[in-house]
Short mmCIF file of C-alpha atoms in Angstrom, two decimals:
data_model
loop_
_atom_site.label_atom_id
_atom_site.label_comp_id
_atom_site.label_asym_id
_atom_site.label_seq_id
_atom_site.Cartn_x
_atom_site.Cartn_y
_atom_site.Cartn_z
CA MET Y 1 125.67 312.07 282.27
CA VAL Y 2 123.78 315.33 281.90
CA VAL Y 3 120.23 313.99 281.90
CA GLU Y 4 118.79 317.52 281.81
CA ASP Y 5 120.18 317.99 278.29
CA VAL Y 6 117.42 315.75 276.87
CA GLN Y 7 114.20 315.44 278.83
CA GLU Y 8 110.98 314.04 277.40
CA VAL Y 9 107.82 316.10 277.81
CA ASP Y 10 104.80 314.40 279.34
CA ARG Y 11 102.85 313.04 276.36
CA ALA Y 12 99.54 314.18 277.82
CA SER Y 13 100.66 317.79 277.51
CA VAL Y 14 102.09 317.58 273.96
CA ASP Y 15 100.25 319.70 271.39
CA ALA Y 16 101.16 319.06 267.74
CA ARG Y 17 100.07 322.60 266.84
CA MET Y 18 103.04 323.98 268.75
CA PHE Y 19 105.59 322.64 266.24
CA ARG Y 20 106.86 324.03 262.96
CA LEU Y 21 109.22 322.89 260.24
CA PRO Y 22 112.80 324.03 260.84
CA ARG Y 23 114.26 326.29 258.14
CA ARG Y 24 117.80 326.49 256.82
CA ASP Y 25 117.44 330.25 256.56
CA GLY Y 26 116.15 330.52 260.12
CA SER Y 27 117.73 332.94 262.54
CA GLU Y 28 118.29 330.29 265.22
CA PRO Y 29 121.16 327.77 264.97
CA VAL Y 30 118.69 325.09 266.11
CA ASP Y 31 116.64 325.65 262.95
CA ARG Y 32 119.67 325.42 260.72
CA PHE Y 33 121.00 322.26 262.43
CA LEU Y 34 117.69 320.39 262.21
CA ALA Y 35 116.68 321.61 258.75
CA ASP Y 36 120.04 320.47 257.43
CA ALA Y 37 119.64 317.09 259.14
CA ASN Y 38 116.13 316.65 257.67
CA GLU Y 39 117.28 317.45 254.15
CA ILE Y 40 120.27 315.11 254.34
CA SER Y 41 118.07 312.28 255.69
CA ARG Y 42 115.69 312.75 252.77
CA ALA Y 43 118.55 312.83 250.27
CA ARG Y 44 119.90 309.56 251.65
CA ALA Y 45 116.43 307.99 251.40
CA LEU Y 46 116.16 309.07 247.77
CA GLU Y 47 119.59 307.58 247.11
CA ALA Y 48 118.46 304.27 248.61
CA ALA Y 49 115.22 304.38 246.62
CA GLY Y 50 117.28 304.91 243.49
CA SER Y 51 118.85 301.49 244.08
CA LEU Y 52 115.63 299.73 245.05
CA VAL Y 53 113.18 301.25 242.55
CA PRO Y 54 115.28 302.97 239.85
CA SER Y 55 113.56 305.33 237.42
CA LEU Y 56 110.52 305.95 239.62
CA ARG Y 57 110.39 309.74 239.90
CA LEU Y 58 109.78 309.73 243.64
CA ALA Y 59 111.48 313.08 244.26
CA ASP Y 60 109.21 314.81 241.71
CA ASN Y 61 106.06 312.94 242.74
CA ALA Y 62 106.62 313.86 246.38
CA GLN Y 63 106.30 317.52 245.38
CA ASP Y 64 103.26 317.20 243.11
CA VAL Y 65 100.23 315.03 243.89
CA ASP Y 66 97.75 315.70 241.11
CA GLY Y 67 100.37 316.54 238.51
CA ALA Y 68 101.97 313.09 238.85
CA ARG Y 69 101.53 310.40 236.20
CA PHE Y 70 101.41 306.63 236.32
CA GLU Y 71 104.76 304.97 235.66
CA VAL Y 72 106.32 301.52 235.64
CA THR Y 73 110.00 300.82 236.17
CA SER Y 74 112.18 297.81 235.50
CA GLY Y 75 115.30 296.89 237.42
CA ALA Y 76 113.59 297.09 240.82
CA ARG Y 77 115.47 295.17 243.51
CA VAL Y 78 112.89 295.13 246.30
CA ALA Y 79 112.34 291.38 245.87
CA GLU Y 80 116.05 290.87 246.59
CA TYR Y 81 115.68 292.75 249.84
CA VAL Y 82 112.30 291.37 251.01
CA ASP Y 83 111.91 287.64 250.32
CA GLY Y 84 108.26 287.23 249.36
CA LEU Y 85 107.97 283.57 250.40
CA VAL Y 86 109.66 284.12 253.77
CA LEU Y 87 107.39 287.11 254.40
CA LEU Y 88 104.34 285.05 253.43
CA ASP Y 89 105.30 282.27 255.83
CA ASP Y 90 105.95 284.71 258.66
CA LEU Y 91 102.70 286.59 258.17
CA LEU Y 92 100.44 283.57 257.89
CA ARG Y 93 102.10 281.15 260.30
CA ARG Y 94 103.84 283.12 263.01
CA PHE Y 95 101.57 286.09 263.67
CA ASP Y 96 98.15 286.40 265.19
CA HIS Y 97 96.08 288.97 263.35
CA GLY Y 98 93.88 290.91 265.72
CA ASP Y 99 91.93 294.06 264.98
CA ASP Y 100 90.75 292.83 261.58
CA LEU Y 101 94.21 293.08 259.99
CA LEU Y 102 93.81 290.00 257.78
CA LYS Y 103 91.03 289.94 255.19
CA VAL Y 104 90.05 287.38 252.56
CA VAL Y 105 88.30 288.89 249.53
CA LEU Y 106 86.82 287.86 246.18
CA ASP Y 107 84.89 290.24 243.91
CA THR Y 108 84.85 292.85 246.73
CA VAL Y 109 83.08 290.37 249.08
CA ARG Y 110 84.86 289.53 252.32
CA VAL Y 111 84.85 286.07 253.86
CA PRO Y 112 83.76 285.99 257.54
CA ARG Y 113 86.81 285.65 259.78
CA ASP Y 114 85.45 282.63 261.62
CA TYR Y 115 85.84 280.64 258.39
CA TYR Y 116 89.64 280.80 258.47
CA SER Y 117 90.76 281.83 261.97
CA ASP Y 118 90.11 281.01 265.63
CA VAL Y 119 90.12 283.24 268.67
CA SER Y 120 93.30 282.59 270.65
CA GLU Y 121 93.96 283.67 274.21
CA SER Y 122 97.40 284.14 275.67
CA SER Y 123 98.81 285.64 278.82
CA VAL Y 124 99.63 288.76 276.82
CA SER Y 125 96.70 289.45 274.53
CA LEU Y 126 93.55 288.24 272.85
CA GLY Y 127 93.99 287.74 269.10
CA ARG Y 128 93.19 285.35 266.29
CA SER Y 129 95.23 282.44 264.96
CA ASN Y 130 94.92 281.47 261.31
CA ARG Y 131 93.93 278.02 260.09
CA LEU Y 132 96.37 277.59 257.22
CA ALA Y 133 94.40 274.79 255.58
CA SER Y 134 91.33 277.05 255.38
CA LEU Y 135 93.34 279.92 253.91
CA VAL Y 136 94.89 277.63 251.28
CA HIS Y 137 91.44 276.30 250.39
CA LEU Y 138 90.11 279.86 249.95
CA MET Y 139 93.06 280.83 247.77
CA ALA Y 140 92.46 277.73 245.63
CA ASP Y 141 88.91 279.03 245.12
CA GLY Y 142 90.28 282.34 243.82
CA HIS Y 143 90.22 284.48 246.96
CA THR Y 144 92.91 287.06 247.73
CA ILE Y 145 94.44 287.45 251.19
CA VAL Y 146 95.03 291.06 252.26
CA ILE Y 147 97.18 291.77 255.33
CA ASP Y 148 97.15 295.37 256.55
CA GLY Y 149 100.01 297.08 258.32
CA VAL Y 150 102.82 294.74 257.30
CA ASP Y 151 105.21 297.63 257.99
CA MET Y 152 104.37 297.24 261.69
CA ARG Y 153 105.09 293.49 261.68
CA ASP Y 154 108.17 292.83 259.55
CA PRO Y 155 111.50 294.65 260.12
CA SER Y 156 112.51 294.65 256.44
CA VAL Y 157 109.18 296.14 255.39
CA ALA Y 158 109.42 298.65 258.26
CA ARG Y 159 112.73 299.86 256.81
CA LEU Y 160 111.11 300.29 253.42
CA ALA Y 161 108.35 302.32 255.08
CA LEU Y 162 110.91 304.54 256.81
CA MET Y 163 112.57 305.20 253.44
CA PHE Y 164 109.27 306.24 251.81
CA GLU Y 165 108.26 308.34 254.84
CA ARG Y 166 111.50 310.32 254.63
CA ILE Y 167 110.86 310.99 250.93
CA PHE Y 168 107.19 311.97 251.15
CA GLY Y 169 107.13 313.38 254.69
CA SER Y 170 103.84 311.59 255.31
CA ARG Y 171 102.50 308.77 257.36
CA LEU Y 172 101.97 305.64 255.29
CA ASN Y 173 101.13 301.99 255.59
CA ILE Y 174 102.20 298.94 253.61
CA ASN Y 175 99.79 296.08 252.92
CA ALA Y 176 100.53 292.63 251.52
CA TYR Y 177 98.34 290.98 248.87
CA ILE Y 178 98.55 287.21 248.37
CA GLY Y 179 96.73 285.38 245.57
CA TYR Y 180 96.84 282.27 243.45
CA LEU Y 181 94.25 282.09 240.64
CA PRO Y 182 93.41 284.61 237.87
CA SER Y 183 90.62 286.09 239.95
CA ASP Y 184 89.69 289.63 240.92
CA ALA Y 185 89.61 290.81 244.53
CA PHE Y 186 88.41 294.40 244.17
CA GLY Y 187 87.67 295.00 240.48
CA PHE Y 188 88.37 298.43 239.03
CA HIS Y 189 88.74 300.97 241.81
CA TRP Y 190 90.58 304.14 242.64
CA ASP Y 191 91.98 305.44 245.90
CA ASP Y 192 92.04 308.87 247.48
CA HIS Y 193 95.80 308.48 247.98
CA GLU Y 194 98.77 307.52 245.82
CA VAL Y 195 100.23 304.02 245.92
CA VAL Y 196 103.47 302.29 244.97
CA ILE Y 197 103.21 298.65 243.86
CA LEU Y 198 106.15 296.38 244.78
CA PRO Y 199 105.86 292.79 243.46
CA LEU Y 200 107.80 290.24 245.54
CA TYR Y 201 106.81 286.88 244.07
CA GLY Y 202 104.78 285.80 241.04
CA ARG Y 203 103.13 287.95 238.38
CA LYS Y 204 99.82 289.76 238.00
CA HIS Y 205 98.09 291.45 235.09
CA TRP Y 206 97.35 295.13 235.78
CA GLU Y 207 95.16 297.69 233.99
CA ILE Y 208 95.54 301.42 234.72
CA CYS Y 209 93.09 304.17 233.68
CA ARG Y 210 93.72 307.91 233.55
CA PRO Y 211 90.95 309.86 235.35
CA ARG Y 212 88.87 312.62 233.78
CA ASP Y 213 88.45 314.31 237.16
CA LEU Y 214 89.76 313.81 240.66
CA SER Y 215 87.67 313.57 243.79
CA MET Y 216 89.31 315.31 246.72
CA THR Y 217 87.70 313.29 249.44
CA LYS Y 218 86.77 309.70 248.70
CA ALA Y 219 87.85 306.39 247.21
CA THR Y 220 85.58 304.63 244.70
CA HIS Y 221 84.95 300.99 243.84
CA GLY Y 222 82.75 299.41 241.20
CA PRO Y 223 80.71 300.94 238.36
CA ASP Y 224 81.35 304.55 239.42
CA CYS Y 225 85.02 304.20 238.39
CA ASP Y 226 85.99 305.83 235.12
CA ILE Y 227 87.55 303.05 233.01
CA SER Y 228 87.14 304.74 229.62
CA THR Y 229 90.83 305.58 229.20
CA ILE Y 230 93.10 302.60 229.82
CA VAL Y 231 96.63 303.99 229.53
CA TRP Y 232 98.54 300.85 230.45
CA SER Y 233 97.84 297.13 230.49
CA GLY Y 234 100.54 294.60 231.24
CA ILE Y 235 102.28 292.20 233.59
CA LEU Y 236 103.99 293.27 236.82
CA GLY Y 237 106.32 290.90 238.64
CA PRO Y 238 109.55 290.87 240.66
CA GLY Y 239 112.11 293.25 239.18
CA GLN Y 240 109.41 295.84 238.45
CA ALA Y 241 107.59 298.54 240.41
CA ALA Y 242 104.74 300.92 239.63
CA TYR Y 243 103.57 304.30 240.91
CA ILE Y 244 99.80 304.95 240.71
CA PRO Y 245 98.70 308.53 241.44
CA ARG Y 246 95.64 309.37 243.48
CA GLY Y 247 92.42 308.92 241.55
CA TRP Y 248 93.75 306.65 238.79
CA SER Y 249 91.50 303.58 238.41
CA HIS Y 250 93.27 300.24 238.45
CA ARG Y 251 92.62 296.52 238.56
CA ALA Y 252 94.91 293.53 239.21
CA ARG Y 253 94.31 289.90 238.28
CA GLY Y 254 96.47 286.86 239.01
CA LYS Y 255 97.87 284.38 236.48
CA SER Y 256 97.37 280.87 237.96
CA GLU Y 257 100.48 281.17 240.09
CA LEU Y 258 101.23 282.19 243.66
CA THR Y 259 101.66 285.96 243.91
CA VAL Y 260 102.81 288.24 246.72
CA HIS Y 261 103.03 291.99 246.33
CA LEU Y 262 103.25 295.01 248.63
CA THR Y 263 101.24 298.18 248.24
CA VAL Y 264 102.67 301.35 249.79
CA SER Y 265 99.75 303.71 250.55
CA ILE Y 266 100.82 307.35 250.93
CA LYS Y 267 98.20 309.64 252.45
CA ARG Y 268 99.27 313.24 252.25
CA THR Y 269 97.78 316.56 253.29
CA SER Y 270 95.35 317.72 250.60
CA ILE Y 271 93.96 321.11 249.69
CA THR Y 272 90.70 319.97 251.27
CA ASP Y 273 92.48 319.44 254.60
CA VAL Y 274 94.01 322.91 254.45
CA VAL Y 275 90.76 324.65 253.53
CA ARG Y 276 88.78 322.74 256.14
CA THR Y 277 91.23 323.68 258.89
CA ALA Y 278 91.30 327.32 257.87
CA ALA Y 279 87.52 327.40 257.68
CA CYS Y 280 87.16 325.92 261.17
CA GLU Y 281 89.38 328.73 262.50
CA SER Y 282 87.38 331.45 260.75
CA ASP Y 283 85.56 332.89 263.76
CA GLY Y 284 82.39 330.88 263.23
CA ARG Y 285 81.88 331.59 259.52
CA GLU Y 286 82.17 327.90 258.66
CA ARG Y 287 79.53 327.07 261.25
CA GLU Y 288 77.25 329.74 259.84
CA LEU Y 289 77.59 328.31 256.33
CA SER Y 290 76.50 324.90 257.61
CA SER Y 291 72.96 326.40 257.71
CA PRO Y 292 72.73 328.16 254.34
CA MET Y 293 68.91 328.45 254.35
CA ALA Y 294 69.01 330.54 257.50
CA LEU Y 295 71.60 332.82 255.92
CA ILE Y 296 69.47 333.14 252.76
CA ASP Y 297 66.50 334.14 254.87
CA GLU Y 298 68.64 336.76 256.57
CA GLY Y 299 70.18 337.94 253.29
CA ARG Y 300 73.72 337.22 254.53
CA LEU Y 301 74.78 334.15 252.51
CA GLU Y 302 76.83 336.02 249.91
CA ALA Y 303 78.61 338.22 252.44
CA CYS Y 304 79.37 335.33 254.77
CA SER Y 305 80.70 333.18 251.91
CA ARG Y 306 82.88 336.03 250.69
CA ASP Y 307 84.29 336.61 254.16
CA LEU Y 308 85.09 332.92 254.56
CA LEU Y 309 86.87 332.70 251.18
CA THR Y 310 88.87 335.83 251.99
CA TYR Y 311 89.91 334.40 255.33
CA VAL Y 312 90.90 331.06 253.80
CA LYS Y 313 92.91 332.83 251.11
CA GLU Y 314 94.75 334.94 253.66
CA ARG Y 315 95.44 331.93 255.83
CA PHE Y 316 96.27 329.52 253.00
CA GLU Y 317 100.07 329.68 253.09
CA SER Y 318 100.35 329.52 256.86
CA SER Y 319 97.68 326.79 257.00
CA CYS Y 320 99.65 324.70 254.52
CA ALA Y 321 102.78 324.97 256.65
CA GLU Y 322 100.84 324.14 259.81
CA GLN Y 323 99.15 321.11 258.23
CA VAL Y 324 102.42 319.74 256.89
CA ALA Y 325 104.14 320.21 260.26
CA ARG Y 326 101.24 318.52 262.06
CA GLN Y 327 101.27 315.63 259.62
CA ARG Y 328 105.02 315.16 259.94
CA PHE Y 329 104.77 315.25 263.72
CA HIS Y 330 102.38 312.28 263.68
CA VAL Y 331 104.51 310.08 261.38
CA PRO Y 332 105.32 307.21 263.77
CA SER Y 333 108.89 306.49 264.78
CA ARG Y 334 110.29 303.20 263.50
CA ARG Y 335 112.70 301.93 266.11
CA LEU Y 336 114.74 299.21 264.45
CA GLY Y 337 117.66 298.79 266.84
CA ARG Y 338 118.41 295.25 267.98
CA LEU Y 339 118.90 296.06 271.66
CA SER Y 340 117.52 298.78 273.89
CA VAL Y 341 120.10 300.87 275.69
CA MET Y 342 120.21 300.09 279.38
CA ALA Y 343 123.89 300.66 280.12
CA THR Y 344 124.98 303.55 282.29
CA ASN Y 345 127.80 304.45 279.90
CA PRO Y 346 126.62 303.50 276.40
CA VAL Y 347 129.38 305.45 274.65
CA ALA Y 348 131.95 302.96 275.98
CA SER Y 349 130.40 300.11 273.95
CA PRO Y 350 130.21 299.77 270.13
CA LEU Y 351 126.84 301.47 270.14
CA TRP Y 352 125.06 302.58 266.96
CA LEU Y 353 122.67 305.54 267.03
CA THR Y 354 119.94 305.98 264.42
CA ASP Y 355 117.36 308.63 263.60
CA PRO Y 356 114.07 306.65 263.50
CA HIS Y 357 111.77 309.56 262.66
CA GLY Y 358 110.46 309.37 259.08
CA GLY Y 359 108.67 312.70 259.52
CA GLY Y 360 111.90 314.46 260.48
CA TRP Y 361 112.58 316.89 263.32
CA LEU Y 362 110.27 319.79 264.19
CA CYS Y 363 110.90 322.85 266.32
CA GLY Y 364 108.74 324.13 269.17
CA GLY Y 365 109.24 326.93 271.64
CA SER Y 366 112.17 327.85 273.87
CA PHE Y 367 112.09 327.38 277.63
CA GLU Y 368 114.81 328.50 280.05
CA GLY Y 369 117.65 328.01 277.60
CA ARG Y 370 116.27 324.79 276.14
CA VAL Y 371 114.26 324.19 272.97
CA GLU Y 372 111.37 321.82 272.45
CA ILE Y 373 111.92 319.28 269.67
CA GLY Y 374 109.10 317.19 268.23
CA ALA Y 375 109.15 313.91 266.28
CA GLY Y 376 107.10 310.72 266.08
CA GLY Y 377 104.24 312.09 268.18
CA ARG Y 378 106.55 312.88 271.11
CA SER Y 379 108.54 315.89 272.25
CA TRP Y 380 111.69 316.59 274.24
CA LEU Y 381 113.26 319.62 275.85
CA CYS Y 382 116.85 319.75 274.65
CA SER Y 383 119.83 321.95 275.29
CA ARG Y 384 121.20 323.60 272.16
CA ALA Y 385 124.30 321.43 272.48
CA ALA Y 386 122.12 318.30 272.48
CA VAL Y 387 120.44 319.49 269.28
CA GLU Y 388 123.87 319.46 267.64
CA VAL Y 389 124.22 315.78 268.62
CA LEU Y 390 120.76 315.00 267.18
CA ALA Y 391 121.67 316.69 263.92
CA ALA Y 392 124.95 314.77 263.74
CA VAL Y 393 123.10 311.46 264.23
CA SER Y 394 120.57 312.29 261.51
CA ARG Y 395 123.16 313.40 258.99
CA ARG Y 396 125.09 310.13 259.31
CA SER Y 397 122.40 307.72 260.55
CA PRO Y 398 123.29 305.12 261.66
CA VAL Y 399 126.47 306.31 263.32
CA LEU Y 400 128.75 304.93 266.03
CA ALA Y 401 128.39 306.86 269.27
CA SER Y 402 132.15 306.64 269.74
CA SER Y 403 132.74 308.36 266.38
CA LEU Y 404 130.68 311.34 267.54
CA VAL Y 405 132.82 311.57 270.66
CA ASN Y 406 136.01 311.23 268.64
CA GLY Y 407 134.64 313.97 266.38
CA GLY Y 408 134.66 316.39 269.27
CA LEU Y 409 131.16 316.10 270.74
CA ASP Y 410 130.77 315.93 274.51
CA PRO Y 411 130.60 312.23 275.59
CA GLU Y 412 128.10 313.06 278.31
CA LEU Y 413 125.83 314.71 275.77
CA VAL Y 414 126.11 311.75 273.41
CA ALA Y 415 125.30 309.39 276.31
CA ALA Y 416 122.29 311.52 277.31
CA VAL Y 417 120.95 311.38 273.74
CA ALA Y 418 121.55 307.62 273.55
CA VAL Y 419 119.49 306.76 276.64
CA SER Y 420 116.79 309.41 276.27
CA GLY Y 421 114.71 307.64 273.62
CA ILE Y 422 114.91 310.59 271.24
CA VAL Y 423 117.00 308.43 268.88
CA ASP Y 424 117.15 304.69 268.34
CA ALA Y 425 120.13 302.84 269.75
CA GLY Y 426 121.49 299.33 269.49
CA VAL Y 427 124.63 297.24 269.42
CA GLU Y 428 124.19 296.32 265.73
CA ALA Y 429 123.86 298.89 262.98
CA PRO Y 430 120.34 298.68 261.47
CA ASN Y 431 121.03 298.40 257.73
CA LEU Y 432 117.95 299.96 256.21
CA VAL Y 433 118.33 298.64 252.67
CA GLY Y 434 120.55 295.63 253.23
CA ARG Y 435 123.40 295.09 250.86
CA LEU Y 436 121.78 297.11 248.10
CA ALA Y 437 122.54 300.70 248.95
CA GLY Y 438 123.97 300.83 252.44
CA PRO Y 439 122.27 302.22 255.54
CA LEU Y 440 120.12 305.34 255.50
#
């Protein structure tokens, strides 16, 4: 095995600013291999989404944040893939929820955690165990249970997250909302990010309002929400899905029945992020503008502001590319394989290889005949031949390692990729959308 073909870089020395998006029209074969792999991975995710949430214009919405519009689709099959009652049982009974991941809310007021959970100590960690009777009692009083980060706890939901991350190229999280009575957890509110609503069990009544303006920086709850233009009011349940753009006020109320739904929160790079980064790199102009009265006294406010705007304008395109690359680099890897690779010759077994990086591959610099590849917050130095193996895995993910060898790729290179951690590997193919659309 040629271990030197794929060698991980010490994480302490990894700098996300060193990476860029690969381009199909790039001069280097590495760029073309990885750009092609990224585009095919996204196309496969869109194909899977077309089976799970048909008619949602995810491809268009991923390219246009503030131009997107609210939409509801029928024929969604997410509830066939993620069983809402099984998920509910797993989340409430089997998992400890540390770090404030489980919340109980009514009319925006949170219930103290000590009312429904106890501190539990184990040999591994310190967490909290839920008292189910207390949670049921709270739900019977109209409270809603909110569980953050379900995509980090349930494999099926993690696969959904990977699909959305490939489409939007952004880090996201999926929360679960569990209710019972026709009560209101948060009232009308709007978020500073777009969301996709995926009902799994039971029905809720939703109201959606079109905004008059959009805030670039903050979410809003309560009376400050603009609810003057309700554009849709109706019932959402299993078999449906909804896309709510950033800044659109919304409210959900139960209907005297148990309800479980997932909310996919997609937080993308905004114009504010780009301008802020460019301003911080503007040779101190941004710092000067933080004290405008001093500049007025010196008669330099107008000139300094003009210089900053000129700099931001000149840097805008490159800043956008840098921000997107940085954001994609930090999209976490979702390793879904059933068994870690420990064998010395993994190609000899029926081993499946999968690309687990929702943010795609990024390119860094070149060092002594090898190129630096970034993904999932990590980086590796790879030979150009190893990059061809990575691209082959991504284009057909998941793929049998033996099929890559039979297709003409060097078995030692395939083995090096399999054990390096740069891809996910296991003895059972991780089927990312179950029986609905085949693996991504």
